[in-house]
Amino acid sequence: MLHGAAGERLPRRAVFTAGFLIGGAPPYVVAALTDTTAPLLVTLAAAGFGAGVLDPILSTVMYERVPEELRGRVMGASTAGVLLTTPLGGLAAGLLVERIGLTATLLGIGALSCLTTLSPPVFPAWREMDAKPAPAGPVGPAEGISRTGPSTPAPAPGP
């Protein structure tokens, strides 16, 4: 709710990076280094607030950057990728816990999460997240886009 009220006045990339820094590595590191639940609960509550800004920013950027005629495909592919890799992450984590132990796995995942979090401030492609979208022009069929409906055949060349 806070992000909904004030989010559009803040730089997206900075908020996105801060949300990932708060919501990414800290729960893994605290879970690895503490034996009680109180610090973990506080960390998870803070991580929830940090992660809460991620989806609104990503959805906004997708709606601004992806052409309307491709939106269904792009968002569908994005969702499919997330749903496909989620169980693989659980399997990989289980294998790591079995091989190297719980603490080492949590610290390793936390380190990997921290490295991933640093990509928005480092890689130039993420700078476009803060760019204002181009004004919408007339919507028409884009060239080279496949359609599900029938297409109009091109006229046959004359004799």
C-alpha positions in Angstrom: 0.0 0.0 0.0 2.9 2.4 0.7 4.4 1.7 -2.6 1.1 2.2 -4.3 0.7 5.6 -2.7 4.3 6.9 -3.2 5.9 4.5 -5.7 5.5 6.5 -8.8 7.5 9.4 -7.3 10.5 7.2 -6.6 13.2 5.9 -9.0 12.2 2.4 -10.0 15.6 0.9 -10.3 16.7 2.1 -6.8 13.5 0.9 -5.2 13.7 -2.5 -7.1 17.3 -3.0 -6.0 16.5 -2.0 -2.4 13.5 -4.3 -2.3 15.7 -7.2 -3.5 18.5 -6.4 -1.0 15.9 -6.4 1.8 13.9 -9.4 0.6 16.6 -11.5 -0.9 19.7 -12.6 1.1 18.8 -11.5 4.7 16.3 -14.3 5.4 18.8 -17.0 4.3 21.7 -15.5 6.2 19.7 -15.0 9.4 18.2 -18.6 9.1 21.8 -19.9 8.8 23.2 -17.9 11.7 20.5 -18.1 14.3 19.0 -20.9 16.4 15.9 -19.1 17.5 12.8 -18.0 15.6 12.4 -14.4 16.8 15.2 -12.9 14.7 14.1 -14.9 11.7 10.5 -13.7 12.1 11.6 -10.1 12.2 13.8 -10.6 9.2 11.0 -12.3 7.2 8.6 -9.5 8.0 11.1 -6.9 6.7 11.8 -9.1 3.7 8.1 -9.3 2.9 8.0 -5.5 2.8 11.0 -5.4 0.6 9.7 -8.0 -1.8 6.3 -6.3 -1.9 7.6 -3.7 -4.3 9.1 -6.1 -6.8 6.0 -7.4 -8.7 4.3 -4.0 -9.1 7.5 -2.5 -10.6 8.1 -5.5 -12.9 4.4 -5.5 -14.0 4.5 -1.8 -14.7 7.7 -2.1 -16.7 6.2 -5.0 -18.7 3.1 -3.1 -19.5 5.1 0.0 -20.6 7.8 -1.8 -22.6 6.1 -4.8 -24.2 3.9 -4.0 -27.3 0.3 -4.7 -26.7 0.1 -7.4 -29.4 2.9 -9.3 -27.7 1.9 -8.8 -24.1 0.0 -12.1 -23.7 2.9 -14.1 -25.1 5.6 -12.3 -23.1 3.8 -12.4 -19.8 2.8 -16.0 -20.4 6.4 -17.0 -21.1 7.5 -15.1 -18.0 4.9 -16.9 -15.8 5.7 -20.3 -17.4 9.4 -19.7 -16.7 8.8 -18.9 -13.1 6.4 -21.9 -12.6 8.9 -24.2 -14.4 11.9 -23.2 -12.3 10.3 -23.0 -8.9 10.2 -26.8 -8.3 13.7 -27.1 -9.8 15.0 -24.7 -7.1 13.4 -26.8 -4.4 15.0 -29.9 -5.8 18.4 -28.2 -6.1 18.2 -26.9 -2.5 17.3 -30.3 -1.2 20.3 -31.8 -3.0 22.6 -29.1 -1.6 21.3 -29.6 1.9 22.0 -33.4 1.6 25.5 -32.9 0.2 26.9 -29.8 2.1 24.5 -29.2 5.0 21.8 -26.8 5.8 23.9 -23.8 7.0 26.3 -23.9 4.0 23.3 -24.2 1.6 21.5 -21.2 3.3 24.7 -19.1 3.1 25.3 -20.1 -0.5 21.8 -19.3 -1.6 22.1 -16.0 0.3 25.3 -15.2 -1.5 23.8 -16.1 -4.8 20.8 -13.9 -4.1 23.1 -11.0 -3.1 25.0 -11.3 -6.4 21.8 -11.4 -8.4 20.5 -8.4 -6.5 23.5 -6.4 -7.6 22.7 -6.7 -11.3 20.3 -3.7 -11.6 22.9 -1.1 -10.4 25.7 -2.7 -12.5 24.2 -3.7 -15.8 23.2 -0.8 -18.2 20.1 -2.6 -19.5 18.4 -2.1 -16.1 18.6 1.7 -16.6 15.7 1.6 -19.0 13.5 0.7 -16.0 13.6 4.4 -15.0 13.0 5.7 -18.5 9.6 7.1 -19.3 7.7 5.1 -21.8 7.2 6.5 -25.3 3.8 8.1 -25.9 1.3 5.5 -27.3 0.7 6.0 -30.9 -2.0 4.5 -33.1 -2.3 0.8 -32.4 -2.1 -1.3 -35.6 -0.9 -4.6 -36.6 2.8 -5.0 -36.2 4.8 -6.5 -39.0 6.2 -10.0 -38.4 3.8 -10.8 -35.6 2.1 -14.1 -35.9 -1.7 -14.1 -35.3 -4.1 -16.8 -34.2 -6.8 -15.7 -36.7 -6.8 -16.1 -40.4 -4.6 -13.8 -42.4 -5.4 -11.8 -45.5 -3.6 -13.3 -48.5 -1.3 -11.1 -50.5 -2.5 -10.4 -54.0 -1.1 -12.8 -56.6 1.3 -11.2 -59.1 -0.3 -10.5 -62.5 0.8 -12.1 -65.8 
